[in-house]
Tab-separated table of C-alpha atoms in Angstrom:
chain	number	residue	atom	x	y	z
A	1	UNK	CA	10.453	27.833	1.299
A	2	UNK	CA	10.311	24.490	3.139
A	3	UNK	CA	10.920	26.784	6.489
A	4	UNK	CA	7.361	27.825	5.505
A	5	UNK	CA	6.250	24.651	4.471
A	6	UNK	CA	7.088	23.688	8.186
A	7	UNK	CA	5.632	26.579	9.979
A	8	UNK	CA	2.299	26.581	8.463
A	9	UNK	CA	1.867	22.995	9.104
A	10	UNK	CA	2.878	23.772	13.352
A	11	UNK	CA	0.034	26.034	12.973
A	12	UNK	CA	-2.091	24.236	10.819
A	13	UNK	CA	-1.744	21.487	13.952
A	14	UNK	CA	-1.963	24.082	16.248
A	15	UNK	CA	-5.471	24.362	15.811
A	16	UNK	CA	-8.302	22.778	15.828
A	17	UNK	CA	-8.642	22.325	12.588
A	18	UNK	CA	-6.066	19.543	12.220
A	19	UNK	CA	-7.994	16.846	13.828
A	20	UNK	CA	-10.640	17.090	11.014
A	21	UNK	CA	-7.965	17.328	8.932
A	22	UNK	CA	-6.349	14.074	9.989
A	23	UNK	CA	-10.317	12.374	9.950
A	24	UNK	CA	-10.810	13.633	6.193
A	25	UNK	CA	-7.553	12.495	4.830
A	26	UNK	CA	-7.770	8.958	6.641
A	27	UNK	CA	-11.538	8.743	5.200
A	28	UNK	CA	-10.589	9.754	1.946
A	29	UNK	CA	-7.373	7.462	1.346
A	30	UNK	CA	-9.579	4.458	2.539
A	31	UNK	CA	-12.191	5.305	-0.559
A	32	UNK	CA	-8.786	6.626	-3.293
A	33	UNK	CA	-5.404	5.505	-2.420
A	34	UNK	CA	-4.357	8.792	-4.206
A	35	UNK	CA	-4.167	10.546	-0.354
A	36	UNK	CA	-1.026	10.548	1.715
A	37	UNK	CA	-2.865	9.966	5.161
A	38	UNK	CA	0.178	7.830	6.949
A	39	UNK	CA	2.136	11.404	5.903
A	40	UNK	CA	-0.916	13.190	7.727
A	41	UNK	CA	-0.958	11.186	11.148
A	42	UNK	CA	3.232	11.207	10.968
A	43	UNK	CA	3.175	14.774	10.692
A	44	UNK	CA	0.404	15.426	13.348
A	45	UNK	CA	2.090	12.909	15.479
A	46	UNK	CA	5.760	14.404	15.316
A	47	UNK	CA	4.353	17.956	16.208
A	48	UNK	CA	2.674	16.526	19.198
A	49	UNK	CA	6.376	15.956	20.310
A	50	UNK	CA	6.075	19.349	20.972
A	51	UNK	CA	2.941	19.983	22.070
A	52	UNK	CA	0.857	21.582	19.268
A	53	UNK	CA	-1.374	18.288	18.874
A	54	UNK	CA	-2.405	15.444	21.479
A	55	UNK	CA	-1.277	12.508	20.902
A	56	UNK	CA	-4.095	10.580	22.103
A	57	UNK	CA	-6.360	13.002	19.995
A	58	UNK	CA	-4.112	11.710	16.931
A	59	UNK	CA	-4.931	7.948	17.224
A	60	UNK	CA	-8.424	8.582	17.755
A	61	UNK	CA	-9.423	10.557	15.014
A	62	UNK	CA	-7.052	8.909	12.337
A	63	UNK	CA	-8.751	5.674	13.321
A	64	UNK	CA	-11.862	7.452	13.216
A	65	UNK	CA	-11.752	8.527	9.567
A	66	UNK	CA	-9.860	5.497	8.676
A	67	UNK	CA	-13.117	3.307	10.018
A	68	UNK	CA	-15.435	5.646	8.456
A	69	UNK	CA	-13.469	5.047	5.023
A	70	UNK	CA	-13.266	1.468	5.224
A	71	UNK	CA	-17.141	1.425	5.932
A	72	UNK	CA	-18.212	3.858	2.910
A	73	UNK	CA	-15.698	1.353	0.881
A	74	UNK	CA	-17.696	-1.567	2.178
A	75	UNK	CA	-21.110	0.055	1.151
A	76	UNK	CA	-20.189	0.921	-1.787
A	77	UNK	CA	-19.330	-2.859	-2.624
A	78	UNK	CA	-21.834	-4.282	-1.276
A	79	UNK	CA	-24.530	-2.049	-3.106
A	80	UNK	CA	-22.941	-2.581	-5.811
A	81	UNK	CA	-22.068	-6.467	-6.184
A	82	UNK	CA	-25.872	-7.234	-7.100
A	83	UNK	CA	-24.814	-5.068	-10.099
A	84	UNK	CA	-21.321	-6.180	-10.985
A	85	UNK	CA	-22.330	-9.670	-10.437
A	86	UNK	CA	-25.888	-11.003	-10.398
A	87	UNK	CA	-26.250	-10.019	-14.270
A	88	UNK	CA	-24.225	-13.446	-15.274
A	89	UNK	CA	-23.623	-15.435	-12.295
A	90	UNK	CA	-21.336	-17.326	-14.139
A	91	UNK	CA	-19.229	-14.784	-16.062
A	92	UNK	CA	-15.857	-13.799	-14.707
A	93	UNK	CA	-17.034	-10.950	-12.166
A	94	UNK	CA	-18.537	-13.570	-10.268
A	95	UNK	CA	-16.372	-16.230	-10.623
A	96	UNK	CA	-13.773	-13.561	-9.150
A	97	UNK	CA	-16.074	-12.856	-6.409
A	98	UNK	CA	-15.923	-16.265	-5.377
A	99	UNK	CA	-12.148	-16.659	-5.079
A	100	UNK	CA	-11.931	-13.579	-3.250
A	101	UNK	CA	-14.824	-15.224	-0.952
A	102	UNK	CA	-12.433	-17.989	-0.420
A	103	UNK	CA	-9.857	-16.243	0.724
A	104	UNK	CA	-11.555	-14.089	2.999
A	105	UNK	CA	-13.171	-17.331	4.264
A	106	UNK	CA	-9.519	-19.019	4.989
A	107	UNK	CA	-7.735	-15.968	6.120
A	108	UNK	CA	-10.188	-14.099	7.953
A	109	UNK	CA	-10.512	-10.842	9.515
A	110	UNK	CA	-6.693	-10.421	9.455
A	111	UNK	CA	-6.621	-9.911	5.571
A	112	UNK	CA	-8.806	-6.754	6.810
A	113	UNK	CA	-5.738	-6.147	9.472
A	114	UNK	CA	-2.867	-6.776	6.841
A	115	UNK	CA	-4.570	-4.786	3.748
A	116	UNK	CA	-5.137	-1.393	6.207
A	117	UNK	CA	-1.157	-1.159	5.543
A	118	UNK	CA	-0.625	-1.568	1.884
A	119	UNK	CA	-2.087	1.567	-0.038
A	120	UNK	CA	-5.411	0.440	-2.567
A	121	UNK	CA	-5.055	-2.790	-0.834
A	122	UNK	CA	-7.245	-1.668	1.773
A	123	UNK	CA	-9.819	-0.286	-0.138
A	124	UNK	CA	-9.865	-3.433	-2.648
A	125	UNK	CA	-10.426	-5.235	0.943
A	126	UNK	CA	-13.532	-3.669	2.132
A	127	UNK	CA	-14.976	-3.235	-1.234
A	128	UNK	CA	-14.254	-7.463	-1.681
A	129	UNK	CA	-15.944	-7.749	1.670
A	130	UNK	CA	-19.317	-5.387	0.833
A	131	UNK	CA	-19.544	-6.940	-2.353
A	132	UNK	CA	-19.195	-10.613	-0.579
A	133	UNK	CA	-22.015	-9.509	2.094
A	134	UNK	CA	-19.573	-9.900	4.938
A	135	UNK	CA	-21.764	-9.648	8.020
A	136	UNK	CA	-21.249	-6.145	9.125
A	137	UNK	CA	-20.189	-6.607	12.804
A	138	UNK	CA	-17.802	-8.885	11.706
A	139	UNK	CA	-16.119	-6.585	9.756
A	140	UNK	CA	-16.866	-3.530	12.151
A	141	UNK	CA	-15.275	-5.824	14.638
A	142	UNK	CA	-11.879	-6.450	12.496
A	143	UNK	CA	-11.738	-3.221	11.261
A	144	UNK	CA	-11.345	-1.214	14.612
A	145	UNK	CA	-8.409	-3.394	15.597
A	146	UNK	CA	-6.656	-2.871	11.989
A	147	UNK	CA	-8.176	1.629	12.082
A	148	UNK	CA	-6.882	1.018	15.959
A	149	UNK	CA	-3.370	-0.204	15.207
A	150	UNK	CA	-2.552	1.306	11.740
A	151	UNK	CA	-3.276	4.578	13.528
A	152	UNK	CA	-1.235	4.121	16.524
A	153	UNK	CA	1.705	2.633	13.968
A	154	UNK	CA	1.699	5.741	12.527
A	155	UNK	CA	1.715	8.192	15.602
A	156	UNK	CA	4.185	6.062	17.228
A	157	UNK	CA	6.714	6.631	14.702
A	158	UNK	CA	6.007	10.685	14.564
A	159	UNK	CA	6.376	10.229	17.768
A	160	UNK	CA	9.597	8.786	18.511
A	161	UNK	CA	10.846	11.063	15.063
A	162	UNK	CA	9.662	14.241	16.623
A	163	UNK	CA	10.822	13.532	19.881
A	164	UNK	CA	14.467	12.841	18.188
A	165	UNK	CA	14.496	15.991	15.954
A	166	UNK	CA	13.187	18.285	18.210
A	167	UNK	CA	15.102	21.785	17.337
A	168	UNK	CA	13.916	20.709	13.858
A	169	UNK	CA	10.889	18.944	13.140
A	170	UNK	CA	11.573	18.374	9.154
A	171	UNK	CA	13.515	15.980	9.445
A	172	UNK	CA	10.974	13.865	11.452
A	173	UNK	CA	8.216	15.010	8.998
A	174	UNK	CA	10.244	12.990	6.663
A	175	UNK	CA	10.160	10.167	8.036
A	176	UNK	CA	7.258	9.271	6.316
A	177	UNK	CA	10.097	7.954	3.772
A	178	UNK	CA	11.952	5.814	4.837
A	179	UNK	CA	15.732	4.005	3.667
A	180	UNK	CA	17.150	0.646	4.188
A	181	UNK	CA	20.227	-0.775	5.496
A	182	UNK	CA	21.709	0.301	2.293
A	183	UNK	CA	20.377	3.634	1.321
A	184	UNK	CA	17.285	2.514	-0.808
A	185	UNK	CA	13.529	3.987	-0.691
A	186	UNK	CA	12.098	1.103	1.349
A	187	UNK	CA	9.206	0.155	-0.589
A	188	UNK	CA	12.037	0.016	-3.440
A	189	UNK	CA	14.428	-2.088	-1.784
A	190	UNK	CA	12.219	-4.370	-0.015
A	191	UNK	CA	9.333	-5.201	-2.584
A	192	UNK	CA	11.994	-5.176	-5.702
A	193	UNK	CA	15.524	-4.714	-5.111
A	194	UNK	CA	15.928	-7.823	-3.067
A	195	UNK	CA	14.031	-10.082	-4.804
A	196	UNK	CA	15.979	-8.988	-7.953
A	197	UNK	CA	19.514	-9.294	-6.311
A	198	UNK	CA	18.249	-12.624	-5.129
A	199	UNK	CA	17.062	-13.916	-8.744
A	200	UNK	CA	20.713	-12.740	-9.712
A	201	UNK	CA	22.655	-14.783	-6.989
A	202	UNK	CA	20.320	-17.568	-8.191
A	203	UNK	CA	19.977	-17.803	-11.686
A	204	UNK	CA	23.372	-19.440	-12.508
A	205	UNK	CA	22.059	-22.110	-10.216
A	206	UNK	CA	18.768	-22.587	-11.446
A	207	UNK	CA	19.714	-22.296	-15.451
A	208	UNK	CA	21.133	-26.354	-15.284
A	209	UNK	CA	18.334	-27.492	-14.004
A	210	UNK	CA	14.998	-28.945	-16.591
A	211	UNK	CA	11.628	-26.744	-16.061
A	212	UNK	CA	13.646	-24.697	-13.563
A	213	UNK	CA	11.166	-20.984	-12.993
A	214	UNK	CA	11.277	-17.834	-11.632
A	215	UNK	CA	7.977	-16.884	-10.349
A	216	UNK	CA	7.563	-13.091	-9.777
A	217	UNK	CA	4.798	-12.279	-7.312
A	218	UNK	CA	3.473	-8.623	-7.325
A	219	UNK	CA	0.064	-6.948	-7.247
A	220	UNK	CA	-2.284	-4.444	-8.600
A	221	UNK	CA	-0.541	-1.751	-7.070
A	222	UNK	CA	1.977	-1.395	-10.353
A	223	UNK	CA	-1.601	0.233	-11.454
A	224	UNK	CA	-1.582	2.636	-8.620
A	225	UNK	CA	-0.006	6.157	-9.554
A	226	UNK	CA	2.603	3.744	-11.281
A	227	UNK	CA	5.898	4.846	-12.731
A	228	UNK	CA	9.511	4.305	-13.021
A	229	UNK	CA	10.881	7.660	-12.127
A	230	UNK	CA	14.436	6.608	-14.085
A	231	UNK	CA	15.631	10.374	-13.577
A	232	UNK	CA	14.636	10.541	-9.139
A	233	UNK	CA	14.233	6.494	-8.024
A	234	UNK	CA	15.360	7.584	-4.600
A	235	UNK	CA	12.198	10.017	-4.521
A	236	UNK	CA	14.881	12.710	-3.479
A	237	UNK	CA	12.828	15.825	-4.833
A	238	UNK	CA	9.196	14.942	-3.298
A	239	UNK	CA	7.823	11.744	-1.701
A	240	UNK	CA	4.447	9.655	-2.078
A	241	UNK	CA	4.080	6.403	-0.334
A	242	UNK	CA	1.368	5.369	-2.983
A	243	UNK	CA	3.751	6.322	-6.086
A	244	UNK	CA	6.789	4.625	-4.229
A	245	UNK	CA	4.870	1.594	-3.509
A	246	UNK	CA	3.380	1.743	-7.458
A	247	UNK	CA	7.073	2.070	-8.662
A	248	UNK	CA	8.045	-1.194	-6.785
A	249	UNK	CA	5.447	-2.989	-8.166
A	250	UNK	CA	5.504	-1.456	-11.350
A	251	UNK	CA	9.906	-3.154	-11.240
A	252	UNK	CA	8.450	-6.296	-10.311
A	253	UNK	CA	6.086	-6.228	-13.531
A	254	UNK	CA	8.943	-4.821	-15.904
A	255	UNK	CA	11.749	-7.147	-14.230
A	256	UNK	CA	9.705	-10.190	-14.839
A	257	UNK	CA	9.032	-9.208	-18.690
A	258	UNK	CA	12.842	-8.284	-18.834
A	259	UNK	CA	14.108	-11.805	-17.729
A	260	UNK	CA	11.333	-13.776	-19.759
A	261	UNK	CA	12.354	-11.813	-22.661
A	262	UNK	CA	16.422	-13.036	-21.994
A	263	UNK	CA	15.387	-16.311	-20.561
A	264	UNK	CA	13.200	-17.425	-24.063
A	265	UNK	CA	15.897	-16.143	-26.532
A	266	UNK	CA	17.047	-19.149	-28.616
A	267	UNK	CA	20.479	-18.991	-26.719
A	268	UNK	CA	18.721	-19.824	-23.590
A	269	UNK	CA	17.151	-23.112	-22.315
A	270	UNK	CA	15.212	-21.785	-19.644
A	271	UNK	CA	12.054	-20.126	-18.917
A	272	UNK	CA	10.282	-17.439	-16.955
A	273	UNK	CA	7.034	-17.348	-15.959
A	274	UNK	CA	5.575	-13.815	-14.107
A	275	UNK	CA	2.771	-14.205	-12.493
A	276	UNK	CA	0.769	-11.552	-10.802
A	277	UNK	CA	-0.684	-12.990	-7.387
A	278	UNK	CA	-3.079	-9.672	-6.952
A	279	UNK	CA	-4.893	-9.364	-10.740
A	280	UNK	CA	-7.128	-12.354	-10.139
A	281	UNK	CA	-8.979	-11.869	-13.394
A	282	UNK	CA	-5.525	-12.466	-15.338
């Protein structure tokens, strides 16, 4: 079965077809981060290894639909901010709106750069940016360096996975997941496991010490697709980088209830405060 799986996407890239393929996907996971499009352009780019796509042809049309994305996104927010906001200029919409402003302000484009990486993050950026009236060449400007290099990210490692598994191109396919050091789903072991083996090593430290905290940082992407899948962590059986990043952030959430919960028992002197860097109207 996944022989077949792996043939008809050879000749799905075979044709042309795949390059509007690639455009469509990248456009649509910049409006719902519901789309696998990194899996797309990895896939695309480890069957140009052997010569059913271009390479060049990759990059520019998963940049292409990525940029057309990221501008329907910011369209959509900024038609819509007189809506969400000007009705009570002081109610919480718009006081969010400012902070948001303020960041973009400080950080710049590169929050535009950073966010075209993190799935929902990038669409929460350019609909923050419509709704905050960016100027538009601005963020044209920013965005075809972060469509440019996402995109060519991407191909590179299809690339360099397609070029290694050539007598079998699943395996590069796959790559799309990857493992640390260890053997951990990435987004797992990087955005939860590490910070929770570091609390661990920690704790016994911090516990002595009057008003010590431990501050859990995570984001609204435990809202994304979110589960704990208890019975497959490893995503073993299928793989989505939008549900693996959701699980991670989704530990971070539970984790940080988990600890405050132990931590505020009457046994304990200590405390825990989560706090959730991302949900701004907490």
């Amino acid at each position: 079965m996944i022989g077949g799986l792996v043939d008809t996407a050879m000749d799905l890239m075979s044709s042309p077809w795949a390059y509007l393929v690639i455009v469509l996907v990248a456009l649509a996971d910049a409006l719902a981060p519901v789309v696998p499009s990194e899996t797309v352009v990895i896939t695309a780019a480890v069957l140009a290894a052997s010569g059913s796509t271009s390479v060049p042809l990759v990059v520019l049309t998963a940049a292409v639909g990525a940029m057309l994305g990221d501008h329907l996104s910011y369209l959509v927010g900024r038609t819509t901010s007189r809506w969400t906001t000007g009705r009570d200029s002081a109610g919480r919409r718009a006081r969010t709106m400012r902070r948001a402003g303020s960041v973009l302000a400080e950080r710049g484009g590169m929050a535009l750069v950073v966010a075209r990486y993190v799935p929902g993050g990038r669409t929460a950026v350019t609909l923050a940016m419509g709704a905050l009236r960016q100027p538009l060449a601005r963020f044209t400007g920013w965005d075809a360096i972060a469509a440019i290099s996402w995109a060519g990210y991407f191909t590179v490692i299809g690339v360099v996975g397609g070029s290694a598994f050539a007598e079998d191109p699943l395996p590069a396919v796959l790559l799309g997941k990857q493992m640390t050091r260890d053997g951990f789903e990435r987004q797992f072991g990087t955005n939860h496991l590490g910070h929770f083996a570091l609390t661990g090593l920690l704790l016994d430290q911090l516990l002595p010490l009057p008003g010590s905290r431990v501050v859990t940082v995570s984001s609204t992407g435990h809202r994304i697709r979110a589960a704990i899948h208890f019975d497959d962590v490893q995503w073993e059986r299928s793989y989505s980088r939008t549900g693996a990043y959701g699980q991670s952030k989704l530990a971070n959430v539970m984790f940080s209830y988990e600890l405050q919960r132990r931590l505020t028992a009457p046994a304990s002197g200590d405390r825990h405060a989560a706090g959730d860097m991302a949900v701004i109207d907490r």
